């Protein structure tokens, strides 16, 4: 595949750490002061590889997760680094009803949508859902034995019955908090984009999401780093 500069956009430091180690990336500090985004860079074969996390919230002392920080991160990364491919690795919730298991790794295909922007006005309803088409990941997923599916983004770790109805309506199989926002900015610049999501928790089982998420974050992040490496290696060929 003909890419020169890939930027990985990520939310949480805990998710990024194994990837930074696996890809041997060097910390370069803040991407664009005074914004909180943290920049790492490296090379793999002939590819320039950059990774930008959304950094920490000084006020609440946690990672900047969710759609707002993801937009700021992506817009800053594009203007500073001019990537020709954007990838969003991260953790996510899966669905038992869609055959999902903890530890599965999905590539987004064919699109990413929003499940909590409900605007019942003509035209704005579809605008709210977004439906951003992704880079065609079928060749990568089939070659590497990864799952594929529609990734659904919202501002919350938990969900309301309306969120679930909307996810079901467009066949979402992965639930998280950043992909559609990153896809929107990438689409404005016409830069190809896809997400790689490792399942930490199952949305439609009886265990509370936060309990499962914290229990599986480390193992899912390690699975994620392994698959991100395989995907980068495939692209570098
Ligand atoms: N309490 C956690 C916060 C994690 S929030 C902490 O240790 O800081 C969840 C993050 O993981 C988001 O970046 C989101 O993209 C992803 N995520 C994992 N499972 C999710 C789910 N079921 N629903 C929404 N986001 C999920």
CSV table of C-alpha atoms and ligand atoms in Angstrom, one decimal:
chain,number,residue,atom,x,y,z
A,1,UNK,CA,0.0,0.0,0.0
A,2,UNK,CA,1.3,3.4,-0.9
A,3,UNK,CA,1.4,5.5,2.2
A,4,UNK,CA,4.3,7.6,3.5
A,5,UNK,CA,3.1,9.2,6.8
A,6,UNK,CA,0.7,7.5,9.1
A,7,UNK,CA,-0.7,9.2,12.2
A,8,UNK,CA,-2.2,7.1,15.0
A,9,UNK,CA,-4.7,9.2,17.0
A,10,UNK,CA,-5.4,7.8,20.5
A,11,UNK,CA,-7.4,8.7,23.6
A,12,UNK,CA,-5.9,7.0,26.6
A,13,UNK,CA,-2.3,6.8,27.7
A,14,UNK,CA,-2.8,3.2,29.0
A,15,UNK,CA,-4.0,2.1,25.6
A,16,UNK,CA,-1.1,3.9,23.8
A,17,UNK,CA,1.8,2.7,26.0
A,18,UNK,CA,2.1,-0.9,24.6
A,19,UNK,CA,1.9,0.5,21.0
A,20,UNK,CA,4.6,3.2,21.7
A,21,UNK,CA,6.8,0.4,23.0
A,22,UNK,CA,6.0,-2.1,20.2
A,23,UNK,CA,6.6,0.4,17.5
A,24,UNK,CA,9.6,1.9,19.3
A,25,UNK,CA,8.3,5.5,19.1
A,26,UNK,CA,10.2,8.4,20.7
A,27,UNK,CA,8.3,10.9,23.0
A,28,UNK,CA,8.5,14.5,21.6
A,29,UNK,CA,6.4,16.3,24.2
A,30,UNK,CA,3.4,18.4,23.4
A,31,UNK,CA,2.3,18.4,19.8
A,32,UNK,CA,1.2,22.1,19.8
A,33,UNK,CA,1.4,24.1,23.1
A,34,UNK,CA,-0.8,25.0,25.0
A,35,UNK,CA,-3.0,22.0,23.8
A,36,UNK,CA,-2.6,18.9,25.9
A,37,UNK,CA,-1.9,16.5,23.0
A,38,UNK,CA,1.3,14.4,23.4
A,39,UNK,CA,3.3,13.5,20.3
A,40,UNK,CA,5.5,10.4,19.7
A,41,UNK,CA,7.4,9.7,16.5
A,42,UNK,CA,9.3,6.9,14.7
A,43,UNK,CA,9.7,5.0,11.5
A,44,UNK,CA,8.8,1.5,10.4
A,45,UNK,CA,10.6,0.3,7.2
A,46,UNK,CA,9.9,3.2,4.8
A,47,UNK,CA,6.9,4.6,6.7
A,48,UNK,CA,7.0,7.7,8.9
A,49,UNK,CA,4.9,6.8,12.0
A,50,UNK,CA,3.5,9.4,14.3
A,51,UNK,CA,1.2,8.8,17.4
A,52,UNK,CA,-0.7,11.6,19.1
A,53,UNK,CA,-2.6,11.0,22.4
A,54,UNK,CA,-5.1,13.5,23.6
A,55,UNK,CA,-3.1,14.0,26.8
A,56,UNK,CA,-4.4,14.7,30.3
A,57,UNK,CA,-7.1,17.0,31.7
A,58,UNK,CA,-5.2,19.3,34.3
A,59,UNK,CA,-8.4,20.0,36.1
A,60,UNK,CA,-9.7,16.5,36.6
A,61,UNK,CA,-6.4,14.6,36.3
A,62,UNK,CA,-7.6,12.0,33.8
A,63,UNK,CA,-7.1,11.3,30.1
A,64,UNK,CA,-9.0,13.5,27.6
A,65,UNK,CA,-11.3,10.7,26.3
A,66,UNK,CA,-14.3,11.2,24.1
A,67,UNK,CA,-15.4,13.0,20.9
A,68,UNK,CA,-14.4,16.6,21.6
A,69,UNK,CA,-10.7,16.0,22.4
A,70,UNK,CA,-10.6,13.5,19.5
A,71,UNK,CA,-11.6,16.3,17.1
A,72,UNK,CA,-9.0,18.8,18.5
A,73,UNK,CA,-6.4,16.1,18.4
A,74,UNK,CA,-7.1,15.1,14.8
A,75,UNK,CA,-7.3,18.7,13.5
A,76,UNK,CA,-4.0,19.6,15.2
A,77,UNK,CA,-2.3,16.4,14.1
A,78,UNK,CA,-3.3,17.0,10.4
A,79,UNK,CA,-2.1,20.6,10.4
A,80,UNK,CA,1.2,19.8,12.1
A,81,UNK,CA,2.0,16.4,10.5
A,82,UNK,CA,0.2,16.2,7.2
A,83,UNK,CA,-0.5,12.4,7.3
A,84,UNK,CA,-1.7,10.5,4.2
A,85,UNK,CA,-3.4,7.9,6.4
A,86,UNK,CA,-5.0,8.3,9.8
A,87,UNK,CA,-5.6,5.2,12.1
A,88,UNK,CA,-7.5,5.3,15.4
A,89,UNK,CA,-6.5,2.4,17.7
A,90,UNK,CA,-8.4,2.0,20.9
A,91,UNK,CA,-10.5,-0.1,23.2
A,92,UNK,CA,-14.2,-0.5,22.9
A,93,UNK,CA,-17.4,-2.4,23.9
A,94,UNK,CA,-18.6,-5.4,21.8
A,95,UNK,CA,-21.9,-7.1,21.5
A,96,UNK,CA,-22.6,-10.8,22.4
A,97,UNK,CA,-25.6,-10.6,19.9
A,98,UNK,CA,-23.1,-9.8,17.1
A,99,UNK,CA,-20.7,-12.7,18.1
A,100,UNK,CA,-18.3,-10.4,19.9
A,101,UNK,CA,-15.8,-11.6,22.6
A,102,UNK,CA,-13.5,-9.8,25.0
A,103,UNK,CA,-10.0,-9.6,23.3
A,104,UNK,CA,-11.4,-9.6,19.7
A,105,UNK,CA,-9.9,-6.9,17.5
A,106,UNK,CA,-12.0,-5.2,14.9
A,107,UNK,CA,-11.2,-3.0,11.9
A,108,UNK,CA,-13.9,-0.4,11.1
A,109,UNK,CA,-15.9,-1.3,7.9
A,110,UNK,CA,-17.6,0.1,6.0
A,111,UNK,CA,-18.3,3.2,8.2
A,112,UNK,CA,-18.4,4.8,11.6
A,113,UNK,CA,-21.5,6.5,13.1
A,114,UNK,CA,-22.7,8.4,16.1
A,115,UNK,CA,-25.4,6.9,18.4
A,116,UNK,CA,-26.1,9.9,20.8
A,117,UNK,CA,-26.7,12.8,18.4
A,118,UNK,CA,-30.4,12.5,18.1
A,119,UNK,CA,-31.8,15.4,16.0
A,120,UNK,CA,-35.4,14.7,14.8
A,121,UNK,CA,-35.4,17.4,12.1
A,122,UNK,CA,-35.4,16.8,8.3
A,123,UNK,CA,-31.9,16.2,7.2
A,124,UNK,CA,-30.4,16.8,10.6
A,125,UNK,CA,-31.3,13.2,11.8
A,126,UNK,CA,-28.9,11.7,9.2
A,127,UNK,CA,-26.4,14.5,9.9
A,128,UNK,CA,-26.4,13.5,13.6
A,129,UNK,CA,-25.7,9.9,12.8
A,130,UNK,CA,-22.8,10.9,10.5
A,131,UNK,CA,-22.2,7.6,8.7
A,132,UNK,CA,-18.6,8.4,7.7
A,133,UNK,CA,-17.2,5.9,5.2
A,134,UNK,CA,-13.7,4.4,6.1
A,135,UNK,CA,-10.7,3.3,4.1
A,136,UNK,CA,-11.6,-0.2,2.7
A,137,UNK,CA,-10.1,-2.5,5.3
A,138,UNK,CA,-11.3,-5.8,3.8
A,139,UNK,CA,-8.0,-6.8,2.3
A,140,UNK,CA,-6.1,-6.1,5.6
A,141,UNK,CA,-8.8,-7.8,7.8
A,142,UNK,CA,-9.0,-10.9,5.5
A,143,UNK,CA,-5.2,-11.3,5.3
A,144,UNK,CA,-4.7,-10.9,9.0
A,145,UNK,CA,-7.8,-12.7,10.3
A,146,UNK,CA,-9.3,-9.7,12.0
A,147,UNK,CA,-13.0,-9.0,12.4
A,148,UNK,CA,-14.7,-6.1,10.6
A,149,UNK,CA,-17.8,-4.0,11.5
A,150,UNK,CA,-19.5,-0.7,12.0
A,151,UNK,CA,-18.0,1.3,14.9
A,152,UNK,CA,-20.4,3.5,16.8
A,153,UNK,CA,-19.3,6.6,18.8
A,154,UNK,CA,-20.9,8.5,21.7
A,155,UNK,CA,-19.9,10.7,24.6
A,156,UNK,CA,-20.7,8.1,27.3
A,157,UNK,CA,-19.2,4.9,28.6
A,158,UNK,CA,-22.7,3.6,29.5
A,159,UNK,CA,-25.8,3.9,27.3
A,160,UNK,CA,-29.5,4.7,27.2
A,161,UNK,CA,-32.1,2.4,25.5
A,162,UNK,CA,-32.2,5.0,22.7
A,163,UNK,CA,-28.5,4.7,22.1
A,164,UNK,CA,-28.9,0.9,21.7
A,165,UNK,CA,-31.9,1.3,19.3
A,166,UNK,CA,-29.8,3.6,17.1
A,167,UNK,CA,-26.8,1.3,17.1
A,168,UNK,CA,-29.0,-1.6,16.1
A,169,UNK,CA,-30.7,0.5,13.4
A,170,UNK,CA,-27.4,0.8,11.4
A,171,UNK,CA,-25.9,-2.5,12.5
A,172,UNK,CA,-23.1,-1.2,14.8
A,173,UNK,CA,-21.0,-4.0,16.4
A,174,UNK,CA,-18.4,-1.9,18.3
A,175,UNK,CA,-19.2,0.9,20.8
A,176,UNK,CA,-16.6,3.5,21.8
A,177,UNK,CA,-16.1,7.3,22.2
A,178,UNK,CA,-13.8,8.7,19.5
A,179,UNK,CA,-13.8,7.1,16.0
A,180,UNK,CA,-16.7,9.1,14.3
A,181,UNK,CA,-15.1,12.3,15.5
A,182,UNK,CA,-11.7,11.4,14.0
A,183,UNK,CA,-13.4,10.2,10.8
A,184,UNK,CA,-15.3,13.5,10.4
A,185,UNK,CA,-12.1,15.6,10.5
A,186,UNK,CA,-10.2,13.1,8.3
A,187,UNK,CA,-13.2,13.3,5.8
A,188,UNK,CA,-13.0,17.2,5.7
A,189,UNK,CA,-9.4,16.9,4.6
A,190,UNK,CA,-10.0,13.8,2.4
A,191,UNK,CA,-7.5,11.8,4.2
A,192,UNK,CA,-8.2,8.0,4.4
A,193,UNK,CA,-9.1,6.8,7.9
A,194,UNK,CA,-9.9,3.6,9.7
A,195,UNK,CA,-10.2,2.4,13.3
A,196,UNK,CA,-8.7,-0.6,15.1
A,197,UNK,CA,-10.7,-1.5,18.2
A,198,UNK,CA,-9.9,-4.1,20.9
A,199,UNK,CA,-12.9,-5.3,22.9
A,200,UNK,CA,-12.6,-4.7,26.7
A,201,UNK,CA,-16.3,-5.2,27.6
A,202,UNK,CA,-19.5,-6.6,26.2
A,203,UNK,CA,-22.4,-4.1,26.1
A,204,UNK,CA,-25.3,-6.6,26.1
A,205,UNK,CA,-24.3,-8.9,29.0
A,206,UNK,CA,-25.1,-8.5,32.7
A,207,UNK,CA,-21.7,-7.3,34.0
A,208,UNK,CA,-21.4,-3.5,34.4
A,209,UNK,CA,-19.3,-2.0,31.6
A,210,UNK,CA,-17.0,-0.1,34.0
A,211,UNK,CA,-16.1,-3.3,35.9
A,212,UNK,CA,-15.3,-5.3,32.8
A,213,UNK,CA,-13.5,-2.3,31.2
A,214,UNK,CA,-11.1,-1.9,34.1
A,215,UNK,CA,-10.5,-5.7,34.4
A,216,UNK,CA,-9.7,-6.1,30.7
A,217,UNK,CA,-8.0,-2.8,29.8
A,218,UNK,CA,-4.4,-4.1,30.1
A,219,UNK,CA,-4.9,-7.4,28.2
A,220,UNK,CA,-7.0,-5.7,25.5
A,221,UNK,CA,-4.4,-3.0,25.1
A,222,UNK,CA,-1.7,-5.7,24.7
A,223,UNK,CA,-3.9,-7.4,22.1
A,224,UNK,CA,-4.4,-4.0,20.4
A,225,UNK,CA,-0.6,-3.3,20.2
A,226,UNK,CA,0.0,-6.7,18.7
A,227,UNK,CA,-2.6,-6.2,16.0
A,228,UNK,CA,-1.6,-2.5,15.3
A,229,UNK,CA,1.9,-3.8,14.7
A,230,UNK,CA,0.6,-6.5,12.2
A,231,UNK,CA,-1.5,-3.9,10.4
A,232,UNK,CA,1.4,-1.4,10.1
A,233,UNK,CA,3.6,-4.3,8.9
A,234,UNK,CA,1.0,-5.2,6.3
A,235,UNK,CA,0.7,-1.6,5.1
A,236,UNK,CA,4.5,-1.2,4.9
A,237,UNK,CA,4.8,-4.1,2.4
B,1,LIG,N1,-12.6,4.8,33.8
B,1,LIG,C1,-11.8,4.7,32.6
B,1,LIG,C2,-12.3,5.6,31.6
B,1,LIG,C3,-12.5,4.8,30.3
B,1,LIG,S1,-13.7,5.5,29.2
B,1,LIG,C4,-10.3,5.0,33.0
B,1,LIG,O1,-9.7,4.2,33.5
B,1,LIG,O2,-9.9,6.2,32.8
B,1,LIG,C5,-13.6,4.5,27.9
B,1,LIG,C6,-12.6,4.6,26.9
B,1,LIG,O3,-12.5,3.4,26.3
B,1,LIG,C7,-12.9,5.6,25.7
B,1,LIG,O4,-11.8,6.2,25.2
B,1,LIG,C8,-13.7,4.7,24.8
B,1,LIG,O5,-13.4,4.9,23.4
B,1,LIG,C9,-13.3,3.2,25.1
B,1,LIG,N2,-14.4,2.3,25.5
B,1,LIG,C10,-14.1,1.0,25.9
B,1,LIG,N3,-15.3,0.4,26.1
B,1,LIG,C11,-16.3,1.2,25.8
B,1,LIG,C12,-17.8,1.1,25.8
B,1,LIG,N4,-18.4,0.0,26.2
B,1,LIG,N5,-18.5,2.2,25.5
B,1,LIG,C13,-17.9,3.4,25.2
B,1,LIG,N6,-16.5,3.5,25.1
B,1,LIG,C14,-15.7,2.5,25.4
